[in-house]
Amino acid sequence: MKNTTVFLFLLLVFGLIACEKEGPVGPTGPAGPAGPTGASGISIIKIDSFDIQPSQWVLIATGYYKYVYSTTSVTQQILNSGALNLYIKDYTYAVNYNAWYGMPDVVAGGVGWRYSFDLNTISIYADNFMNGIPRPYRFKAVIMK
């Protein structure tokens, strides 16, 4: 049995040593066909940041305010096939005044924020401000196509 094991081991070693390539490497083959074009993905075309002061809000009903931000970044192409996300930062009062909060947003107690956008405009609504005009806020619009 020992002789058989030694013989098989030697056969394996000689078999591995004897393996070698024969001849030079051949030429590179032709390029394969091009694959399908993938989706183009999302590209951010503009980030607008702007502040709204208390005097800029327009009262539309008791406790409900509106502000219209004009921007040429909201084009017909964005309306047809793009997207717009709006964020809010309360830089005068909030516990974490460095944080941006995604809209729409509803704060404890029923105060809420929402928005809409149309050609060349972003409308922001401050809802349920029964204790007066909203204080200064900063907004960031991320416009994508």
PDB file of C-alpha atoms in Angstrom:
ATOM      1  CA  MET A   1       0.000   0.000   0.000  1.00  0.00           C
ATOM      2  CA  LYS A   2       2.870   2.321   0.842  1.00  0.00           C
ATOM      3  CA  ASN A   3       4.464   1.667  -2.539  1.00  0.00           C
ATOM      4  CA  THR A   4       1.188   2.437  -4.298  1.00  0.00           C
ATOM      5  CA  THR A   5       0.846   5.759  -2.443  1.00  0.00           C
ATOM      6  CA  VAL A   6       4.421   6.757  -3.292  1.00  0.00           C
ATOM      7  CA  PHE A   7       3.894   5.716  -6.924  1.00  0.00           C
ATOM      8  CA  LEU A   8       0.685   7.793  -7.200  1.00  0.00           C
ATOM      9  CA  PHE A   9       2.366  10.805  -5.582  1.00  0.00           C
ATOM     10  CA  LEU A  10       5.335  10.598  -8.005  1.00  0.00           C
ATOM     11  CA  LEU A  11       2.967  10.167 -10.936  1.00  0.00           C
ATOM     12  CA  LEU A  12       1.093  13.310  -9.872  1.00  0.00           C
ATOM     13  CA  VAL A  13       4.319  15.340  -9.457  1.00  0.00           C
ATOM     14  CA  PHE A  14       5.695  14.244 -12.848  1.00  0.00           C
ATOM     15  CA  GLY A  15       2.306  14.887 -14.448  1.00  0.00           C
ATOM     16  CA  LEU A  16       2.281  18.461 -13.157  1.00  0.00           C
ATOM     17  CA  ILE A  17       5.874  19.099 -14.174  1.00  0.00           C
ATOM     18  CA  ALA A  18       5.293  17.699 -17.649  1.00  0.00           C
ATOM     19  CA  CYS A  19       2.391  20.125 -18.331  1.00  0.00           C
ATOM     20  CA  GLU A  20       3.578  23.082 -20.338  1.00  0.00           C
ATOM     21  CA  LYS A  21       2.201  25.249 -23.128  1.00  0.00           C
ATOM     22  CA  GLU A  22       3.062  24.281 -26.637  1.00  0.00           C
ATOM     23  CA  GLY A  23       3.907  27.071 -29.057  1.00  0.00           C
ATOM     24  CA  PRO A  24       3.527  30.859 -28.889  1.00  0.00           C
ATOM     25  CA  VAL A  25       0.361  32.668 -27.837  1.00  0.00           C
ATOM     26  CA  GLY A  26      -2.057  33.248 -30.736  1.00  0.00           C
ATOM     27  CA  PRO A  27      -3.310  36.622 -31.967  1.00  0.00           C
ATOM     28  CA  THR A  28      -6.059  38.496 -30.153  1.00  0.00           C
ATOM     29  CA  GLY A  29      -9.531  37.619 -31.352  1.00  0.00           C
ATOM     30  CA  PRO A  30     -11.958  40.127 -32.858  1.00  0.00           C
ATOM     31  CA  ALA A  31     -13.901  42.473 -30.562  1.00  0.00           C
ATOM     32  CA  GLY A  32     -17.365  41.304 -29.590  1.00  0.00           C
ATOM     33  CA  PRO A  33     -20.555  43.178 -30.435  1.00  0.00           C
ATOM     34  CA  ALA A  34     -21.422  46.280 -28.410  1.00  0.00           C
ATOM     35  CA  GLY A  35     -23.902  45.701 -25.606  1.00  0.00           C
ATOM     36  CA  PRO A  36     -27.179  47.573 -25.254  1.00  0.00           C
ATOM     37  CA  THR A  37     -27.079  51.170 -24.050  1.00  0.00           C
ATOM     38  CA  GLY A  38     -28.110  51.452 -20.410  1.00  0.00           C
ATOM     39  CA  ALA A  39     -30.358  54.022 -18.820  1.00  0.00           C
ATOM     40  CA  SER A  40     -28.881  57.498 -18.663  1.00  0.00           C
ATOM     41  CA  GLY A  41     -29.769  57.907 -14.983  1.00  0.00           C
ATOM     42  CA  ILE A  42     -30.546  61.071 -13.089  1.00  0.00           C
ATOM     43  CA  SER A  43     -28.527  64.231 -13.383  1.00  0.00           C
ATOM     44  CA  ILE A  44     -28.905  67.091 -10.966  1.00  0.00           C
ATOM     45  CA  ILE A  45     -29.170  70.226 -13.001  1.00  0.00           C
ATOM     46  CA  LYS A  46     -29.558  72.825 -10.297  1.00  0.00           C
ATOM     47  CA  ILE A  47     -29.582  73.341  -6.569  1.00  0.00           C
ATOM     48  CA  ASP A  48     -31.253  76.577  -5.516  1.00  0.00           C
ATOM     49  CA  SER A  49     -31.041  77.758  -1.912  1.00  0.00           C
ATOM     50  CA  PHE A  50     -33.121  80.700  -0.798  1.00  0.00           C
ATOM     51  CA  ASP A  51     -34.448  82.334   2.367  1.00  0.00           C
ATOM     52  CA  ILE A  52     -37.994  83.422   3.093  1.00  0.00           C
ATOM     53  CA  GLN A  53     -38.426  86.222   5.599  1.00  0.00           C
ATOM     54  CA  PRO A  54     -41.661  86.730   7.583  1.00  0.00           C
ATOM     55  CA  SER A  55     -42.626  89.776   5.492  1.00  0.00           C
ATOM     56  CA  GLN A  56     -42.505  87.701   2.260  1.00  0.00           C
ATOM     57  CA  TRP A  57     -45.279  85.265   3.206  1.00  0.00           C
ATOM     58  CA  VAL A  58     -48.722  85.941   1.736  1.00  0.00           C
ATOM     59  CA  LEU A  59     -51.706  85.106   3.945  1.00  0.00           C
ATOM     60  CA  ILE A  60     -54.140  82.937   1.941  1.00  0.00           C
ATOM     61  CA  ALA A  61     -56.465  81.943   4.822  1.00  0.00           C
ATOM     62  CA  THR A  62     -56.374  82.159   8.614  1.00  0.00           C
ATOM     63  CA  GLY A  63     -53.109  80.473   9.649  1.00  0.00           C
ATOM     64  CA  TYR A  64     -52.195  79.491   6.072  1.00  0.00           C
ATOM     65  CA  TYR A  65     -49.410  81.212   4.154  1.00  0.00           C
ATOM     66  CA  LYS A  66     -47.916  80.942   0.680  1.00  0.00           C
ATOM     67  CA  TYR A  67     -44.671  82.048  -0.962  1.00  0.00           C
ATOM     68  CA  VAL A  68     -43.893  81.767  -4.685  1.00  0.00           C
ATOM     69  CA  TYR A  69     -40.226  81.416  -5.635  1.00  0.00           C
ATOM     70  CA  SER A  70     -39.391  82.290  -9.245  1.00  0.00           C
ATOM     71  CA  THR A  71     -36.711  80.239 -10.966  1.00  0.00           C
ATOM     72  CA  THR A  72     -35.871  79.498 -14.586  1.00  0.00           C
ATOM     73  CA  SER A  73     -34.618  76.060 -13.516  1.00  0.00           C
ATOM     74  CA  VAL A  74     -38.131  74.569 -13.538  1.00  0.00           C
ATOM     75  CA  THR A  75     -38.458  74.074 -17.292  1.00  0.00           C
ATOM     76  CA  GLN A  76     -41.046  72.242 -19.368  1.00  0.00           C
ATOM     77  CA  GLN A  77     -38.594  69.316 -19.592  1.00  0.00           C
ATOM     78  CA  ILE A  78     -38.485  69.112 -15.787  1.00  0.00           C
ATOM     79  CA  LEU A  79     -42.292  69.196 -15.648  1.00  0.00           C
ATOM     80  CA  ASN A  80     -42.554  66.450 -18.289  1.00  0.00           C
ATOM     81  CA  SER A  81     -39.893  64.025 -17.106  1.00  0.00           C
ATOM     82  CA  GLY A  82     -37.856  65.485 -14.243  1.00  0.00           C
ATOM     83  CA  ALA A  83     -38.249  65.834 -10.499  1.00  0.00           C
ATOM     84  CA  LEU A  84     -37.915  68.463  -7.822  1.00  0.00           C
ATOM     85  CA  ASN A  85     -37.265  67.812  -4.134  1.00  0.00           C
ATOM     86  CA  LEU A  86     -37.518  70.595  -1.582  1.00  0.00           C
ATOM     87  CA  TYR A  87     -35.817  70.753   1.815  1.00  0.00           C
ATOM     88  CA  ILE A  88     -36.295  73.158   4.732  1.00  0.00           C
ATOM     89  CA  LYS A  89     -33.912  74.416   7.400  1.00  0.00           C
ATOM     90  CA  ASP A  90     -35.076  76.414  10.403  1.00  0.00           C
ATOM     91  CA  TYR A  91     -31.940  78.389  11.177  1.00  0.00           C
ATOM     92  CA  THR A  92     -33.448  80.581  13.902  1.00  0.00           C
ATOM     93  CA  TYR A  93     -35.122  78.225  16.345  1.00  0.00           C
ATOM     94  CA  ALA A  94     -34.682  74.525  15.672  1.00  0.00           C
ATOM     95  CA  VAL A  95     -32.769  72.264  18.031  1.00  0.00           C
ATOM     96  CA  ASN A  96     -30.531  71.103  15.173  1.00  0.00           C
ATOM     97  CA  TYR A  97     -30.309  74.184  12.973  1.00  0.00           C
ATOM     98  CA  ASN A  98     -27.723  72.570  10.692  1.00  0.00           C
ATOM     99  CA  ALA A  99     -30.123  69.850   9.536  1.00  0.00           C
ATOM    100  CA  TRP A 100     -32.130  69.913   6.324  1.00  0.00           C
ATOM    101  CA  TYR A 101     -35.585  68.323   6.506  1.00  0.00           C
ATOM    102  CA  GLY A 102     -37.329  66.857   3.467  1.00  0.00           C
ATOM    103  CA  MET A 103     -40.681  68.304   2.526  1.00  0.00           C
ATOM    104  CA  PRO A 104     -43.547  67.824   2.934  1.00  0.00           C
ATOM    105  CA  ASP A 105     -43.075  67.966   6.673  1.00  0.00           C
ATOM    106  CA  VAL A 106     -45.547  68.073   9.543  1.00  0.00           C
ATOM    107  CA  VAL A 107     -44.312  69.273  12.920  1.00  0.00           C
ATOM    108  CA  ALA A 108     -45.834  68.169  16.225  1.00  0.00           C
ATOM    109  CA  GLY A 109     -48.887  70.263  16.929  1.00  0.00           C
ATOM    110  CA  GLY A 110     -50.126  70.237  13.348  1.00  0.00           C
ATOM    111  CA  VAL A 111     -47.903  72.851  11.682  1.00  0.00           C
ATOM    112  CA  GLY A 112     -47.132  71.617   8.214  1.00  0.00           C
ATOM    113  CA  TRP A 113     -45.158  72.392   5.089  1.00  0.00           C
ATOM    114  CA  ARG A 114     -45.926  71.399   1.520  1.00  0.00           C
ATOM    115  CA  TYR A 115     -44.959  72.575  -1.935  1.00  0.00           C
ATOM    116  CA  SER A 116     -45.829  72.414  -5.589  1.00  0.00           C
ATOM    117  CA  PHE A 117     -43.958  73.426  -8.712  1.00  0.00           C
ATOM    118  CA  ASP A 118     -44.933  74.670 -12.128  1.00  0.00           C
ATOM    119  CA  LEU A 119     -43.157  76.282 -15.047  1.00  0.00           C
ATOM    120  CA  ASN A 120     -40.564  78.718 -13.589  1.00  0.00           C
ATOM    121  CA  THR A 121     -42.043  78.632 -10.065  1.00  0.00           C
ATOM    122  CA  ILE A 122     -41.954  76.741  -6.787  1.00  0.00           C
ATOM    123  CA  SER A 123     -44.864  77.442  -4.420  1.00  0.00           C
ATOM    124  CA  ILE A 124     -44.354  76.808  -0.713  1.00  0.00           C
ATOM    125  CA  TYR A 125     -47.247  76.518   1.721  1.00  0.00           C
ATOM    126  CA  ALA A 126     -47.003  76.986   5.492  1.00  0.00           C
ATOM    127  CA  ASP A 127     -50.117  75.418   6.995  1.00  0.00           C
ATOM    128  CA  ASN A 128     -51.735  75.856  10.403  1.00  0.00           C
ATOM    129  CA  PHE A 129     -49.609  78.768  11.667  1.00  0.00           C
ATOM    130  CA  MET A 130     -52.290  79.950  14.091  1.00  0.00           C
ATOM    131  CA  ASN A 131     -49.826  81.851  16.296  1.00  0.00           C
ATOM    132  CA  GLY A 132     -48.613  84.246  13.615  1.00  0.00           C
ATOM    133  CA  ILE A 133     -46.466  84.528  10.521  1.00  0.00           C
ATOM    134  CA  PRO A 134     -43.729  81.896  10.023  1.00  0.00           C
ATOM    135  CA  ARG A 135     -40.294  83.057  11.148  1.00  0.00           C
ATOM    136  CA  PRO A 136     -37.320  83.059   8.715  1.00  0.00           C
ATOM    137  CA  TYR A 137     -36.584  79.755   7.013  1.00  0.00           C
ATOM    138  CA  ARG A 138     -34.098  78.576   4.410  1.00  0.00           C
ATOM    139  CA  PHE A 139     -35.138  76.287   1.564  1.00  0.00           C
ATOM    140  CA  LYS A 140     -33.147  74.158  -0.863  1.00  0.00           C
ATOM    141  CA  ALA A 141     -34.602  72.968  -4.167  1.00  0.00           C
ATOM    142  CA  VAL A 142     -32.851  70.023  -5.868  1.00  0.00           C
ATOM    143  CA  ILE A 143     -33.951  69.895  -9.495  1.00  0.00           C
ATOM    144  CA  MET A 144     -33.257  66.697 -11.471  1.00  0.00           C
ATOM    145  CA  LYS A 145     -33.795  65.428 -14.988  1.00  0.00           C
TER     146      LYS A 145
END
